[in-house]
């Protein structure tokens, strides 16, 4: 499948289902959240990131996989507050194309895109042995989604990633970076979120994800967003340069799903 970069990418998305049948399924992600149609579920308590701040001073790595920048996460990081124990696997970002006011997030709220979106991917380590097995199971994964907007000030936590993008401009490259507090990338209010069952937003689009989308957004500066949107290439070092942009999937039909909210 082609990368989601550029116009070819958005055309490409409509063809995913030809090669990956699940991409045409009834419980796909992302979705648009119509806030008036969400349903308050008082049983949804605050989520607790476990060990996110204990990086142990072992360096992280940063990897350009040709469609996003990925930070693999150590296995002691996990999530509490869900029906099973989930172990962190990696985090990555989705963004737009450098145009002012252009979208970049995958999830949208009342039809509005945000500039970018952070995903922290976890697998159900209580029921499954690893990510590859879990991603094929209906209750296999939990992904945290954080909507990113631009603000006046630089977000110091995001420099921990953005500072090093220049070292992995080409697809396939990776670099070792100083470890940092992963929780500092998340919004401060982890008690207000939306919850629904959906899928991976890239092929094979398995419908295995319990999605949590925080309602509080995080802010990065315009300069930081521009770095994210212009520094990386989706192409390998020896190939013609293709800037890695618009690596987000557009919202998919909600069908018969209900989006729950953790607050009234
Ligand atoms: O797009 C990512 C994809 O790169 C991969 O990380 C996958 C998990 O194996 O997750 C999707 S996503 O649904 O988290 N966007
Ligand atoms: Zn993602």
XYZ file of N, CA and C and ligand atoms in Angstrom:
808
model
N 0.844 -1.197 0.000
C 0.000 0.000 0.000
C 0.875 1.242 0.000
N 0.367 2.285 -0.644
C 1.166 3.510 -0.727
C 1.132 4.203 0.628
N 2.090 5.047 0.875
C 2.074 5.805 2.125
C 0.898 6.769 2.047
N 0.520 7.253 3.203
C -0.606 8.174 3.238
C -0.158 9.587 2.884
N 1.094 9.727 2.483
C 1.613 11.061 2.225
C 1.038 11.669 0.953
N 0.586 12.890 1.080
C 0.163 13.678 -0.075
C -1.157 13.236 -0.658
N -1.491 13.847 -1.777
C -2.778 13.608 -2.409
C -2.954 12.130 -2.772
N -1.873 11.507 -3.206
C -1.949 10.092 -3.575
C -2.439 9.271 -2.386
N -2.061 9.706 -1.202
C -2.440 8.999 0.007
C -3.933 9.004 0.228
N -4.544 10.169 0.090
C -5.986 10.243 0.349
C -6.762 9.439 -0.687
N -6.267 9.424 -1.933
C -6.894 8.566 -2.938
C -6.657 7.117 -2.515
N -5.439 6.839 -2.070
C -5.057 5.497 -1.658
C -5.971 4.907 -0.608
N -6.416 5.724 0.328
C -7.241 5.232 1.429
C -8.492 4.510 0.964
N -9.085 5.004 -0.122
C -10.328 4.384 -0.586
C -10.067 3.002 -1.183
N -8.805 2.714 -1.481
C -8.456 1.409 -2.056
C -7.992 0.396 -1.003
N -7.786 0.861 0.239
C -7.251 -0.051 1.261
C -8.076 -1.329 1.364
N -9.395 -1.168 1.310
C -10.267 -2.331 1.521
C -10.108 -3.396 0.432
N -9.598 -3.000 -0.741
C -9.376 -3.987 -1.801
C -8.296 -4.982 -1.401
N -7.345 -4.512 -0.609
C -6.217 -5.355 -0.223
C -6.314 -5.840 1.216
N -6.998 -5.044 2.057
C -7.146 -5.365 3.490
C -8.629 -5.261 3.811
N -9.357 -6.391 3.711
C -10.823 -6.371 3.834
C -11.327 -5.672 5.088
N -10.589 -5.789 6.200
C -11.068 -5.161 7.435
C -11.206 -3.643 7.288
N -10.430 -3.043 6.383
C -10.492 -1.583 6.201
C -11.875 -1.143 5.720
N -12.672 -2.100 5.235
C -14.030 -1.784 4.816
C -15.061 -2.236 5.852
N -14.602 -2.547 7.053
C -15.488 -3.069 8.101
C -16.420 -2.027 8.690
N -17.248 -2.492 9.642
C -18.306 -1.635 10.207
C -17.880 -0.899 11.470
N -16.673 -1.176 11.968
C -16.218 -0.536 13.215
C -14.816 0.032 13.018
N -14.703 0.922 12.030
C -13.400 1.478 11.682
C -13.104 2.779 12.424
N -11.813 3.105 12.439
C -11.336 4.351 13.052
C -10.478 5.087 12.021
N -10.352 6.419 12.165
C -10.963 7.247 13.203
C -12.438 7.509 12.908
N -13.076 8.247 13.808
C -14.458 8.683 13.590
C -14.567 10.166 13.924
N -15.629 10.760 13.428
C -15.982 12.103 13.884
C -16.850 11.929 15.128
N -16.594 12.726 16.150
C -17.389 12.661 17.376
C -18.415 13.798 17.353
N -19.680 13.421 17.251
C -20.738 14.427 17.380
C -21.025 14.505 18.871
N -20.601 15.576 19.524
C -20.646 15.594 20.999
C -22.059 15.450 21.549
N -23.067 15.963 20.836
C -24.432 15.819 21.365
C -24.904 14.379 21.358
N -24.245 13.544 20.567
C -24.691 12.148 20.510
C -23.887 11.207 21.389
N -22.923 11.743 22.135
C -22.165 10.862 23.023
C -23.019 10.536 24.242
N -22.693 9.433 24.902
C -23.500 8.992 26.036
C -22.636 8.891 27.284
N -23.053 9.568 28.339
C -22.308 9.554 29.599
C -22.362 8.168 30.235
N -21.178 7.649 30.568
C -21.104 6.364 31.260
C -20.351 6.567 32.572
N -21.098 6.628 33.693
C -20.474 6.921 34.987
C -19.461 5.864 35.426
N -19.458 4.722 34.769
C -18.493 3.696 35.171
C -17.091 3.962 34.591
N -16.978 4.968 33.722
C -15.664 5.255 33.123
C -14.837 6.161 34.041
N -13.976 5.545 34.825
C -13.130 6.294 35.762
C -11.888 6.830 35.085
N -11.082 7.578 35.827
C -9.863 8.141 35.243
C -8.899 7.040 34.816
N -8.201 7.284 33.729
C -7.192 6.342 33.259
C -5.897 6.628 33.990
N -5.157 5.574 34.302
C -3.885 5.808 34.963
C -2.738 5.240 34.151
N -1.928 6.140 33.589
C -0.713 5.678 32.923
C 0.182 5.069 33.996
N 0.699 3.884 33.736
C 1.559 3.200 34.711
C 3.007 3.229 34.226
N 3.865 3.746 35.056
C 5.296 3.737 34.722
C 5.682 4.663 33.586
N 4.776 5.517 33.132
C 5.081 6.417 32.012
C 6.222 7.383 32.356
N 6.361 7.677 33.645
C 7.378 8.661 34.033
C 8.683 8.008 34.455
N 8.666 6.659 34.518
C 9.892 5.943 34.913
C 10.606 5.439 33.680
N 11.448 6.296 33.114
C 12.095 5.846 31.879
C 13.394 5.111 32.155
N 13.859 5.160 33.416
C 15.025 4.378 33.791
C 16.320 4.814 33.139
N 16.314 5.997 32.529
C 17.516 6.544 31.895
C 18.092 5.701 30.768
N 17.375 4.669 30.372
C 17.800 3.913 29.203
C 17.305 4.712 28.006
N 18.159 4.968 27.003
C 17.702 5.797 25.888
C 16.481 5.195 25.192
N 15.671 6.063 24.610
C 14.579 5.625 23.733
C 15.133 5.588 22.320
N 14.369 4.998 21.399
C 14.751 5.188 20.002
C 13.605 5.847 19.263
N 13.962 6.483 18.182
C 13.012 7.234 17.356
C 13.184 6.674 15.958
N 12.070 6.305 15.311
C 12.168 5.561 14.064
C 11.245 6.164 13.009
N 11.780 6.368 11.807
C 10.966 6.801 10.668
C 10.561 5.543 9.904
N 9.286 5.160 9.997
C 8.868 3.909 9.341
C 8.244 4.160 7.971
N 8.375 5.378 7.460
C 7.875 5.684 6.123
C 6.474 6.259 6.116
N 5.745 6.098 7.238
C 4.471 6.811 7.310
C 4.262 7.600 8.584
N 5.140 7.378 9.570
C 5.098 8.226 10.759
C 6.422 8.122 11.496
N 6.527 8.850 12.601
C 7.683 8.714 13.479
C 7.216 7.928 14.702
N 7.939 6.864 15.017
C 7.538 5.947 16.089
C 8.564 5.956 17.225
N 8.066 5.973 18.457
C 8.919 5.777 19.628
C 8.489 4.472 20.298
N 9.268 3.396 20.184
C 8.929 2.165 20.895
C 9.005 2.429 22.398
N 8.084 1.841 23.153
C 8.047 2.097 24.599
C 8.446 0.864 25.381
N 9.123 1.066 26.526
C 9.547 -0.078 27.345
C 8.347 -0.827 27.921
N 8.508 -2.128 28.082
C 7.415 -3.003 28.490
C 6.880 -2.786 29.892
N 7.566 -1.967 30.701
C 7.012 -1.719 32.038
C 5.978 -0.608 32.016
N 5.834 0.055 30.891
C 4.804 1.091 30.819
C 3.474 0.440 30.461
N 2.431 0.901 31.095
C 1.129 0.304 30.833
C 0.002 1.246 31.194
N -1.197 0.698 31.194
C -2.383 1.508 31.479
C -3.218 0.840 32.544
N -3.625 1.615 33.543
C -4.564 1.123 34.526
C -5.907 1.799 34.317
N -6.954 1.179 34.867
C -8.281 1.778 34.750
C -9.095 1.191 33.610
N -8.593 0.129 32.979
C -9.338 -0.562 31.922
C -9.693 -1.963 32.430
N -10.628 -2.627 31.775
C -11.055 -3.954 32.251
C -9.928 -4.995 32.286
N -8.860 -4.795 31.511
C -7.712 -5.699 31.550
C -6.455 -4.875 31.722
N -5.359 -5.601 31.951
C -4.065 -4.958 32.045
C -3.501 -4.763 30.638
N -3.105 -3.563 30.331
C -2.544 -3.265 29.012
C -1.101 -2.800 29.140
N -0.267 -3.285 28.240
C 1.158 -2.938 28.227
C 1.454 -2.029 27.034
N 2.231 -0.982 27.275
C 2.548 -0.033 26.201
C 3.467 -0.665 25.161
N 3.284 -0.287 23.905
C 4.107 -0.812 22.819
C 4.899 0.311 22.142
N 4.202 1.339 21.742
C 4.861 2.441 21.033
C 3.943 3.633 20.979
N 4.530 4.784 20.636
C 3.690 5.940 20.332
C 4.141 6.537 19.007
N 3.235 7.255 18.370
C 3.526 7.854 17.066
C 2.562 9.014 16.856
N 2.734 9.724 15.762
C 1.934 10.924 15.507
C 1.315 10.907 14.113
N 0.272 11.677 13.961
C -0.371 11.907 12.653
C -0.465 13.415 12.472
N -0.277 13.909 11.268
C -0.271 15.361 11.059
C -0.673 15.734 9.632
N -0.687 17.032 9.354
C -1.143 17.559 8.069
C -0.017 17.953 7.132
N -0.209 19.059 6.426
C 0.732 19.370 5.344
C 1.352 20.749 5.359
N 1.370 21.380 6.516
C 2.054 22.669 6.592
C 1.184 23.852 6.210
N 0.020 23.598 5.599
C -0.860 24.712 5.249
C -1.555 25.210 6.513
N -1.666 26.518 6.618
C -2.311 27.111 7.785
C -3.759 26.629 7.827
N -4.216 26.246 9.016
C -5.612 25.838 9.205
C -5.955 24.499 8.562
N -4.970 23.834 7.947
C -5.273 22.519 7.376
C -5.355 21.510 8.510
N -6.076 20.422 8.288
C -6.216 19.399 9.329
C -4.958 18.579 9.475
N -5.038 17.581 10.309
C -3.883 16.725 10.548
C -4.239 15.614 11.521
N -5.297 15.856 12.338
C -5.715 14.825 13.283
C -6.519 13.758 12.543
N -6.647 12.605 13.170
C -7.466 11.533 12.603
C -8.893 11.682 13.117
N -9.032 11.744 14.461
C -10.359 11.972 15.022
C -10.734 13.438 14.836
N -12.005 13.677 14.638
C -12.483 15.049 14.551
C -13.629 15.189 15.553
N -13.839 16.423 16.028
C -14.904 16.679 17.005
C -15.894 17.623 16.347
N -17.130 17.207 16.228
C -18.162 18.000 15.548
C -17.660 18.516 14.195
N -16.974 17.641 13.486
C -16.495 17.975 12.147
C -15.199 18.773 12.102
N -14.680 19.143 13.271
C -13.459 19.961 13.315
C -12.209 19.103 13.506
N -11.239 19.303 12.610
C -9.942 18.637 12.765
C -9.078 19.411 13.733
N -8.129 18.738 14.347
C -7.054 19.422 15.072
C -5.808 19.355 14.197
N -4.757 20.028 14.642
C -3.547 20.112 13.816
C -2.822 18.771 13.698
N -2.863 17.984 14.767
C -2.131 16.716 14.780
C -2.735 15.832 15.857
N -2.258 14.589 15.932
C -2.793 13.656 16.931
C -1.695 12.689 17.357
N -1.577 12.529 18.672
C -0.625 11.579 19.246
C -1.359 10.283 19.600
N -0.776 9.148 19.258
C -1.338 7.846 19.640
C -0.348 7.082 20.506
N -0.815 6.573 21.638
C 0.006 5.684 22.459
C -0.679 4.319 22.404
N 0.023 3.356 21.815
C -0.545 2.033 21.528
C -0.174 1.037 22.634
N -1.180 0.296 23.129
C -0.973 -0.722 24.165
C -1.641 -2.023 23.728
N -1.125 -3.160 24.226
C -1.827 -4.425 23.952
C -2.272 -5.071 25.259
N -3.296 -5.881 25.149
C -3.892 -6.563 26.298
C -2.977 -7.716 26.718
N -2.129 -7.436 27.704
C -1.125 -8.415 28.101
C -1.677 -9.399 29.126
N -2.936 -9.203 29.510
C -3.561 -10.157 30.422
C -4.072 -11.350 29.621
N -4.523 -11.098 28.407
C -5.087 -12.173 27.586
C -4.171 -12.670 26.466
N -3.232 -11.838 26.012
C -2.434 -12.206 24.837
C -0.937 -12.055 25.089
N -0.144 -12.888 24.378
C 1.297 -12.916 24.655
C 2.069 -11.730 24.085
N 1.583 -11.150 23.016
C 2.315 -10.038 22.408
C 1.409 -9.210 21.499
N 1.976 -8.142 20.967
C 1.261 -7.209 20.109
C 0.705 -7.876 18.845
N 1.518 -8.720 18.200
C 1.080 -9.307 16.918
C -0.137 -10.189 17.092
N -0.186 -10.922 18.189
C -1.361 -11.753 18.452
C -2.530 -10.857 18.845
N -2.257 -9.919 19.760
C -3.329 -9.074 20.292
C -4.014 -8.248 19.208
N -3.247 -7.784 18.218
C -3.846 -6.874 17.230
C -4.893 -7.540 16.349
N -4.944 -8.877 16.400
C -5.940 -9.592 15.606
C -7.187 -9.923 16.425
N -7.166 -9.578 17.721
C -8.267 -9.940 18.614
C -9.142 -8.727 18.925
N -10.409 -8.958 19.056
C -11.376 -7.885 19.247
C -11.083 -7.043 20.492
N -10.537 -7.680 21.546
C -10.220 -6.947 22.775
C -8.711 -6.848 22.972
N -7.989 -6.781 21.861
C -6.536 -6.887 21.929
C -5.771 -5.611 22.245
N -6.265 -4.459 21.774
C -5.470 -3.233 21.880
C -6.225 -2.108 22.568
N -5.456 -1.201 23.169
C -6.016 0.041 23.698
C -5.108 1.162 23.211
N -5.685 2.126 22.519
C -4.883 3.256 22.043
C -5.409 4.532 22.683
N -4.473 5.344 23.193
C -4.815 6.668 23.701
C -4.632 7.659 22.563
N -5.624 8.495 22.344
C -5.525 9.535 21.321
C -5.518 10.903 21.974
N -4.552 11.717 21.596
C -4.444 13.075 22.136
C -4.475 14.053 20.975
N -5.454 14.938 20.993
C -5.548 15.937 19.928
C -4.567 17.067 20.207
N -3.861 17.487 19.176
C -2.822 18.502 19.309
C -3.221 19.751 18.531
N -3.161 20.880 19.213
C -3.481 22.158 18.574
C -2.274 23.077 18.682
N -2.302 24.170 17.932
C -1.187 25.109 18.077
C -1.555 26.200 19.071
N -0.544 26.635 19.806
C -0.704 27.705 20.780
C 0.496 28.629 20.687
N 0.527 29.598 21.581
C 1.582 30.611 21.560
C 2.945 30.030 21.946
N 2.896 29.128 22.935
C 4.160 28.682 23.511
C 4.611 27.323 23.010
N 5.908 27.134 22.993
C 6.455 25.822 22.649
C 6.124 24.853 23.780
N 5.899 23.619 23.417
C 5.627 22.564 24.397
C 6.950 21.831 24.624
N 7.534 22.032 25.807
C 8.882 21.494 26.081
C 8.910 19.970 25.941
N 7.841 19.310 26.363
C 7.820 17.848 26.295
C 7.976 17.360 24.851
N 7.349 18.044 23.925
C 7.409 17.601 22.529
C 8.782 17.792 21.892
N 9.597 18.720 22.462
C 10.972 18.857 21.936
C 11.743 17.563 22.103
N 11.381 16.746 23.108
C 12.064 15.473 23.317
C 12.006 14.576 22.078
N 10.992 14.795 21.243
C 10.865 14.063 19.982
C 11.300 14.955 18.813
N 10.726 16.148 18.759
C 10.905 17.012 17.576
C 12.358 17.424 17.338
N 13.122 17.560 18.406
C 14.534 17.940 18.271
C 15.342 16.975 17.424
N 14.875 15.740 17.322
C 15.694 14.704 16.690
C 15.191 14.264 15.320
N 14.127 14.897 14.830
C 13.561 14.463 13.545
C 14.579 14.595 12.407
N 15.431 15.612 12.505
C 16.444 15.844 11.464
C 17.429 14.688 11.334
N 17.475 13.819 12.340
C 18.409 12.688 12.298
C 17.782 11.456 11.652
N 16.481 11.501 11.426
C 15.792 10.339 10.826
C 14.915 10.803 9.666
N 15.477 11.687 8.808
C 14.655 12.273 7.747
C 14.133 11.215 6.782
N 14.926 10.158 6.557
C 14.536 9.176 5.544
C 13.888 7.935 6.140
N 12.967 7.358 5.384
C 12.288 6.135 5.821
C 13.315 5.055 6.114
N 13.127 4.371 7.229
C 14.030 3.289 7.601
C 15.089 3.725 8.600
N 15.231 5.033 8.815
C 16.267 5.499 9.734
C 15.775 5.529 11.175
N 16.708 5.299 12.098
C 16.357 5.443 13.504
C 17.516 6.083 14.250
N 17.210 6.655 15.400
C 18.232 7.326 16.199
C 17.911 7.081 17.664
N 18.952 7.004 18.466
C 18.777 6.852 19.899
C 18.641 8.247 20.505
N 17.655 8.419 21.380
C 17.409 9.733 21.975
C 17.346 9.610 23.500
N 17.619 10.699 24.212
C 17.513 10.621 25.670
C 16.099 10.241 26.091
N 15.998 9.377 27.089
C 14.686 8.983 27.604
C 14.015 10.197 28.253
N 12.703 10.213 28.256
C 11.989 11.334 28.880
C 10.667 10.836 29.451
N 10.020 11.723 30.192
C 8.749 11.412 30.842
C 7.615 11.406 29.806
N 7.131 10.221 29.484
C 6.105 10.099 28.441
C 4.789 10.754 28.868
N 4.531 10.728 30.169
C 3.279 11.331 30.650
C 3.229 12.833 30.375
N 4.398 13.455 30.236
C 4.420 14.903 29.990
C 3.864 15.261 28.604
N 3.671 14.255 27.750
C 3.081 14.517 26.430
C 1.553 14.526 26.498
N 1.023 13.981 27.592
C -0.437 13.833 27.699
C -1.073 15.075 28.317
N -2.368 15.277 28.095
C -3.040 16.382 28.768
C -3.042 16.145 30.279
N -3.286 17.192 31.068
C -3.242 16.989 32.519
C -4.503 16.308 33.031
N -5.630 16.538 32.378
C -6.883 15.928 32.828
C -7.119 14.596 32.115
N -6.785 13.509 32.811
C -6.951 12.183 32.199
C -8.301 11.578 32.569
N -9.138 12.381 33.233
C -10.441 11.890 33.680
C -11.560 12.192 32.693
N -11.294 13.083 31.741
C -12.336 13.427 30.765
C -11.948 12.900 29.399
N -12.683 11.877 28.962
C -12.340 11.266 27.676
C -13.563 10.652 27.016
N -13.390 10.312 25.746
C -14.416 9.623 24.969
C -13.928 8.205 24.728
N -14.846 7.274 24.656
C -14.479 5.860 24.554
C -15.341 5.177 23.501
N -14.714 4.456 22.601
C -15.486 3.647 21.651
C -14.627 2.502 21.130
N -15.281 1.531 20.504
C -14.576 0.403 19.907
C -14.326 0.677 18.437
N -13.073 0.549 18.048
C -12.730 0.837 16.651
C -11.565 0.006 16.175
N -10.739 0.615 15.340
C -9.728 -0.163 14.616
C -8.384 0.550 14.577
N -7.396 -0.156 14.046
C -6.158 0.489 13.628
C -6.540 1.442 12.499
N -5.864 2.568 12.415
C -6.224 3.549 11.378
C -5.370 3.392 10.124
N -4.544 2.352 10.120
C -3.748 2.031 8.930
C -3.957 0.551 8.616
N -3.764 0.154 7.345
C -3.868 -1.277 7.041
C -2.976 -2.080 7.979
N -3.409 -3.228 8.447
C -4.594 -3.997 8.036
C -5.917 -3.579 8.695
N -5.972 -2.446 9.385
C -7.236 -1.896 9.933
C -7.993 -2.863 10.836
N -7.288 -3.749 11.538
C -7.978 -4.709 12.410
C -8.870 -3.986 13.418
N -10.050 -4.545 13.649
C -11.034 -3.933 14.545
C -10.789 -4.430 15.971
N -9.636 -4.051 16.473
C -9.158 -4.604 17.737
C -8.862 -3.534 18.777
N -9.319 -2.307 18.544
C -8.881 -1.207 19.405
C -9.995 -0.628 20.277
N -9.715 -0.612 21.587
C -10.534 0.131 22.527
C -9.929 1.534 22.540
N -10.647 2.484 21.941
C -10.103 3.837 21.789
C -10.466 4.722 22.964
N -9.500 5.512 23.415
C -9.721 6.555 24.406
C -9.243 7.854 23.774
N -10.142 8.805 23.621
C -9.761 10.099 23.060
C -9.966 11.137 24.153
N -8.880 11.731 24.616
C -8.993 12.732 25.683
C -9.666 13.991 25.144
N -10.497 14.610 25.981
C -11.153 15.833 25.493
C -10.259 17.057 25.659
N -9.374 17.025 26.658
C -8.422 18.141 26.760
C -7.367 17.967 25.670
N -7.096 19.039 24.933
C -6.083 18.955 23.883
C -4.734 19.363 24.459
N -3.654 19.034 23.780
C -2.366 19.595 24.181
C -1.934 20.579 23.099
N -1.150 21.543 23.502
C -0.727 22.591 22.559
C 0.765 22.528 22.290
N 1.102 22.728 21.020
C 2.505 22.883 20.629
C 2.576 24.196 19.846
N 3.767 24.725 19.660
C 3.864 25.999 18.940
C 3.760 25.755 17.434
N 3.523 26.825 16.707
C 3.459 26.748 15.257
C 4.794 26.249 14.693
N 5.889 26.738 15.271
C 7.234 26.303 14.845
C 7.384 24.787 15.025
N 6.881 24.286 16.146
C 6.977 22.841 16.393
C 6.150 22.051 15.386
N 4.941 22.558 15.099
C 4.089 21.865 14.123
C 4.759 21.851 12.746
N 5.373 22.997 12.377
C 6.031 23.063 11.071
C 7.177 22.069 10.958
N 7.897 21.869 12.058
C 8.979 20.875 12.061
C 8.404 19.494 11.756
N 7.328 19.163 12.484
C 6.701 17.864 12.305
C 6.228 17.684 10.855
N 5.710 18.756 10.286
C 5.075 18.648 8.969
C 6.033 18.791 7.790
N 7.290 19.164 8.054
C 8.183 19.384 6.913
C 9.502 18.635 6.951
N 9.915 18.137 8.102
C 11.280 17.597 8.197
C 11.416 16.169 7.648
N 10.390 15.350 7.840
C 10.535 13.934 7.485
C 10.149 13.626 6.038
N 10.806 12.617 5.499
C 10.443 12.092 4.175
C 9.820 10.711 4.335
N 8.848 10.429 3.483
C 8.257 9.094 3.446
C 9.117 8.164 2.596
N 10.087 8.751 1.900
C 10.934 8.009 0.966
C 12.255 7.595 1.601
N 12.867 6.563 1.047
C 14.167 6.083 1.537
C 15.260 7.016 1.037
N 16.425 6.870 1.639
C 17.526 7.779 1.376
C 17.911 7.877 -0.101
N 17.871 6.736 -0.809
C 18.339 6.734 -2.197
C 17.226 7.001 -3.204
N 16.031 7.332 -2.725
C 14.887 7.520 -3.631
C 14.559 9.005 -3.787
N 13.683 9.315 -4.726
C 13.206 10.691 -4.871
C 12.499 11.093 -3.584
N 12.710 12.323 -3.179
C 12.179 12.738 -1.889
C 10.677 12.990 -1.901
N 9.992 12.342 -1.001
C 8.560 12.544 -0.816
C 8.371 13.003 0.620
N 7.911 14.236 0.814
C 7.743 14.744 2.179
C 6.624 13.963 2.867
N 6.857 13.611 4.119
C 5.863 12.854 4.882
C 4.813 13.832 5.418
N 3.666 13.852 4.765
C 2.611 14.792 5.151
C 1.255 14.120 5.051
N 0.262 14.713 5.711
C -1.110 14.213 5.627
C -1.170 12.714 5.885
N -0.493 12.273 6.922
C -0.477 10.838 7.236
C -1.611 10.471 8.194
N -2.762 11.056 7.939
C -3.937 10.740 8.754
C -5.009 10.115 7.877
N -5.805 9.255 8.499
C -6.941 8.674 7.797
C -8.143 9.572 8.051
N -9.028 9.651 7.084
C -10.220 10.494 7.271
C -11.277 9.714 8.069
N -12.199 10.433 8.752
C -13.190 9.766 9.597
C -14.030 8.732 8.847
N -14.300 7.642 9.544
C -15.041 6.504 8.992
C -16.451 6.478 9.566
N -17.378 5.789 8.881
C -18.756 5.747 9.382
C -18.841 5.149 10.792
N -19.663 5.765 11.637
C -19.845 5.272 13.005
C -20.697 3.994 12.997
N -21.579 3.912 12.018
C -22.528 2.789 11.934
C -23.306 2.675 13.238
N -23.436 1.450 13.805
C -24.307 1.350 14.983
C -23.564 1.553 16.304
N -22.378 2.161 16.270
C -21.617 2.328 17.511
C -22.051 3.570 18.294
N -21.879 3.474 19.623
C -22.140 4.629 20.486
C -20.805 5.077 21.051
N -20.580 6.376 21.066
C -19.371 6.899 21.698
C -19.739 7.300 23.123
N -19.034 6.695 24.082
C -19.309 6.975 25.491
C -18.441 8.132 25.964
N -18.925 8.877 26.956
C -18.084 9.905 27.558
C -17.975 9.628 29.047
N -16.837 9.994 29.603
C -16.562 9.719 31.017
C -17.120 10.820 31.911
N -17.782 11.821 31.289
C -18.279 12.970 32.057
C -19.680 13.321 31.560
N -20.504 13.931 32.422
C -21.871 14.227 32.030
C -21.964 15.388 31.023
O -0.966 3.836 12.364
C -0.570 2.972 13.383
C 0.411 1.986 12.804
O 1.573 2.665 12.400
C 0.757 0.959 13.801
O 1.475 1.591 14.822
C -0.495 0.373 14.349
C -0.187 -0.579 15.466
O 0.554 -1.650 14.984
O -1.341 1.357 14.885
C -1.768 2.265 13.968
S -2.884 3.361 14.798
O -4.232 2.810 14.710
O -2.443 3.534 16.175
N -2.899 4.748 14.064
Zn -2.021 6.264 14.912
